[in-house]
XYZ file of C-alpha atoms in Angstrom:
291
model
C 97.761 42.894 134.110
C 95.307 45.657 135.000
C 92.960 46.953 132.319
C 92.733 50.697 131.723
C 89.056 51.696 131.744
C 89.838 54.727 129.575
C 91.301 52.536 126.839
C 88.262 50.264 127.110
C 86.054 53.332 126.596
C 88.041 54.120 123.466
C 87.521 50.595 122.124
C 83.788 50.749 122.861
C 83.435 54.087 121.063
C 85.225 52.803 117.958
C 83.068 49.674 117.935
C 79.835 51.638 118.342
C 80.732 54.249 115.729
C 82.304 51.791 113.284
C 84.965 54.379 112.521
C 88.023 55.882 114.202
C 87.123 59.280 112.751
C 83.615 59.384 114.195
C 84.762 57.873 117.496
C 87.536 60.478 117.815
C 85.003 63.282 117.261
C 82.694 61.781 119.886
C 85.535 61.473 122.420
C 87.066 64.880 121.597
C 90.385 63.229 120.743
C 92.616 63.349 117.714
C 92.302 60.325 115.451
C 95.985 59.566 115.979
C 95.638 59.595 119.779
C 92.617 57.294 119.595
C 94.331 54.879 117.236
C 97.416 54.787 119.474
C 95.259 54.074 122.533
C 93.445 51.149 120.885
C 96.674 49.660 119.510
C 98.224 49.921 122.981
C 95.212 48.059 124.382
C 95.603 45.347 121.742
C 99.277 44.924 122.703
C 98.332 44.705 126.389
C 95.667 42.080 125.712
C 97.938 40.228 123.296
C 95.478 39.665 120.424
C 93.867 41.822 117.698
C 90.530 43.309 118.737
C 89.574 45.168 115.550
C 89.937 44.524 111.843
C 90.737 47.782 110.070
C 89.841 48.476 106.430
C 89.381 51.424 104.097
C 85.621 51.344 104.737
C 85.787 51.245 108.537
C 86.421 48.775 111.323
C 84.979 45.388 112.235
C 85.028 44.140 115.811
C 86.710 40.739 116.018
C 85.365 38.021 118.361
C 88.056 38.821 120.956
C 87.021 42.472 120.823
C 83.339 41.585 121.234
C 84.152 39.517 124.317
C 86.279 42.284 125.829
C 83.599 44.912 125.166
C 80.918 42.752 126.815
C 83.079 42.389 129.907
C 84.012 46.084 129.782
C 80.354 47.038 130.223
C 80.280 44.785 133.293
C 83.441 46.359 134.681
C 81.993 49.850 134.317
C 78.790 48.798 136.056
C 80.711 47.208 138.920
C 82.961 50.264 139.281
C 79.991 52.655 139.334
C 78.188 50.512 141.927
C 81.296 50.341 144.097
C 81.702 54.128 144.050
C 78.029 54.720 144.914
C 78.192 52.225 147.781
C 81.366 53.791 149.225
C 79.858 57.284 149.006
C 76.649 56.167 150.678
C 78.497 54.522 153.555
C 80.917 57.421 153.927
C 78.078 59.944 154.013
C 75.864 57.787 156.289
C 73.085 57.927 153.701
C 70.218 55.381 153.649
C 70.537 52.513 151.222
C 68.626 52.705 147.949
C 67.303 49.650 146.092
C 66.692 50.393 142.410
C 64.214 47.920 140.955
C 63.103 47.508 137.361
C 60.313 45.261 136.142
C 59.131 44.256 132.677
C 55.539 44.900 131.493
C 54.817 41.195 132.097
C 55.049 41.845 135.868
C 52.346 44.166 137.154
C 53.001 47.125 139.413
C 50.676 45.560 142.006
C 52.790 42.398 142.068
C 55.980 44.381 142.522
C 54.499 46.571 145.248
C 53.127 43.613 147.206
C 56.416 41.762 146.911
C 58.540 44.694 148.072
C 56.238 45.781 150.896
C 56.075 42.302 152.354
C 59.849 42.003 152.440
C 60.979 45.529 153.273
C 62.746 44.942 156.589
C 64.580 48.276 156.830
C 62.254 51.282 157.392
C 65.004 53.643 156.183
C 65.472 51.788 152.903
C 64.575 53.839 149.813
C 63.088 51.780 146.982
C 62.846 53.139 143.427
C 60.632 51.121 141.059
C 60.388 51.661 137.307
C 59.056 49.676 134.369
C 61.582 48.672 131.722
C 61.361 46.627 128.540
C 63.422 43.408 128.750
C 66.390 44.602 126.655
C 66.525 47.900 128.550
C 66.211 46.070 131.872
C 69.171 43.813 131.085
C 71.299 46.725 129.831
C 70.637 48.782 132.966
C 71.378 45.843 135.263
C 74.693 45.277 133.491
C 75.451 48.991 133.437
C 74.866 49.438 137.167
C 71.744 51.630 136.848
C 69.539 48.951 138.467
C 70.152 46.670 141.447
C 67.337 44.205 140.794
C 65.200 43.224 137.819
C 61.881 41.369 137.884
C 60.433 39.670 134.841
C 59.108 36.505 133.246
C 60.864 34.082 130.872
C 63.947 36.306 130.700
C 67.205 34.929 129.296
C 70.059 35.094 131.769
C 72.613 37.350 130.074
C 76.366 37.089 130.611
C 77.223 38.901 133.846
C 73.821 38.456 135.494
C 72.676 36.048 138.195
C 69.059 35.060 138.648
C 66.484 32.925 140.366
C 62.786 32.130 140.140
C 61.053 33.669 143.149
C 57.669 32.036 142.586
C 55.390 30.672 139.897
C 52.129 32.604 139.512
C 48.870 31.139 138.261
C 47.837 32.284 134.804
C 44.265 33.413 134.090
C 42.449 34.928 131.119
C 41.014 38.448 130.833
C 38.106 39.278 128.506
C 36.006 42.401 128.085
C 32.447 42.476 129.381
C 30.238 41.327 126.547
C 32.801 38.918 125.115
C 31.375 35.495 124.338
C 33.622 33.939 126.997
C 32.852 36.497 129.715
C 30.055 34.466 131.303
C 32.044 31.238 131.532
C 32.958 30.128 135.055
C 36.384 29.011 133.882
C 38.275 28.519 130.630
C 40.562 25.913 129.138
C 43.433 26.774 126.830
C 41.564 25.118 123.951
C 38.709 27.637 124.424
C 41.114 30.285 123.091
C 41.553 28.569 119.721
C 40.587 31.157 117.106
C 40.618 34.080 119.562
C 42.928 37.041 119.093
C 45.369 36.925 122.016
C 46.927 40.211 123.105
C 50.624 40.018 124.011
C 53.235 42.629 124.981
C 56.183 41.585 122.869
C 56.701 40.301 119.341
C 56.992 36.504 118.976
C 60.631 35.523 118.592
C 61.763 38.712 120.334
C 60.084 38.260 123.728
C 60.716 35.260 125.946
C 57.384 35.721 127.729
C 55.409 35.976 124.481
C 57.148 32.839 123.222
C 56.230 31.068 126.485
C 52.537 31.961 126.005
C 52.590 30.992 122.330
C 54.131 27.623 123.198
C 51.432 27.003 125.824
C 48.842 27.338 123.082
C 50.799 25.129 120.697
C 51.131 22.475 123.395
C 47.328 22.631 123.748
C 47.002 21.807 120.046
C 46.419 25.088 118.222
C 48.356 27.934 116.623
C 47.424 31.178 118.422
C 46.495 34.430 116.694
C 48.533 37.031 118.559
C 48.386 40.817 118.503
C 50.927 43.057 120.203
C 49.246 45.541 122.519
C 49.639 48.998 120.921
C 49.375 50.653 124.361
C 52.424 49.641 126.351
C 52.957 50.139 130.078
C 49.321 49.767 131.172
C 48.008 47.035 133.525
C 47.610 43.749 131.589
C 43.894 43.425 132.381
C 43.212 46.655 130.462
C 44.624 45.220 127.231
C 41.232 43.771 126.269
C 39.233 46.980 126.746
C 37.338 47.943 123.582
C 38.604 44.834 121.776
C 37.279 41.402 120.882
C 40.496 39.822 122.098
C 41.652 37.983 125.194
C 44.808 38.297 127.283
C 46.739 36.079 129.660
C 47.054 37.773 133.070
C 48.166 36.893 136.600
C 45.341 38.909 138.186
C 42.917 36.845 140.309
C 39.565 35.726 138.877
C 36.731 38.258 139.113
C 35.822 41.699 137.815
C 38.581 44.155 136.926
C 38.973 47.628 135.414
C 35.855 48.890 137.164
C 33.779 45.956 135.941
C 34.638 46.488 132.275
C 36.814 43.349 132.275
C 36.260 39.837 133.594
C 39.167 37.622 134.615
C 38.364 33.938 134.217
C 40.245 31.084 135.864
C 42.285 28.895 133.550
C 41.842 25.147 134.068
C 43.799 22.993 134.365
C 46.060 25.380 136.221
C 49.008 26.870 134.348
C 51.787 28.709 136.171
C 54.376 31.192 134.896
C 57.634 32.177 136.638
C 58.356 35.449 138.409
C 62.116 35.882 138.072
C 64.652 38.070 139.827
C 67.863 39.100 138.043
C 70.804 41.094 139.374
C 74.413 41.995 138.450
C 76.529 39.020 139.389
C 79.520 40.864 140.834
C 77.875 43.826 142.561
C 77.088 44.209 146.252
C 73.730 45.271 147.714
C 72.756 44.426 151.282
C 69.146 45.397 150.596
C 68.954 43.158 147.552
C 70.492 40.267 149.439
C 67.958 40.645 152.255
C 65.117 40.834 149.741
C 66.237 37.704 147.867
C 66.693 35.771 151.121
C 63.143 36.526 152.222
C 61.290 36.546 148.897
C 61.743 32.932 147.873
C 58.327 31.290 147.695
C 56.405 34.551 148.194
């Protein structure tokens, strides 16, 4: 049985709006036409997808599963159309890359430049928060995602490209700035700047657990300025930050990066839509392992 993408769109709208009335307005359909479409879809699938009540609708587990896969189907269809158009028009391939704030722009640039084998390849790079990154990969707006400690969502494939050494950034004048190197236990009592809230960011949780494994409960503070290079997070603060930048001065000498000993490494991951095709992405993944 083939699924009708239009009927899937109708189901998604009802689920997102929580009401046939609001969904019908959004889709510019009559409520009767929308209800008929969703009931037809339920008959085709063979199980109820929604629970209807006087106060609205509730998506049943079968409906949740179908909606999750519907987003994947739309992403695959969009990617297939773009690829066919590009080939038919003899246009250069475009690799759309997103990276989380935990991966610096310098890391991404170095990685892509080293492995760009096609001089005609167009590469678009943008920073995305983890949830947005995953949604755009699944929706077909991105071909490749780079991040750290990301959970592999349904419909995505992934691999660890490399593990980068973790260091510590402190502002000039901080009590730890003159140390040749630092141990994790030296950070006990320090305010540690992170980019995501604990429990809602896999990378923040990874850093918190490193501290706990070292024997202390870290004091964490989410950086109020998002999207800037990690080494700048400690400017004008008394805090410290975990970074992957090499040891030495940074931010024009206003920051010192100190080596962490013993060495601690964090993963640099690549994620991509499992059922989409991208020759450029495949070439990149084949060459980037162990960068």
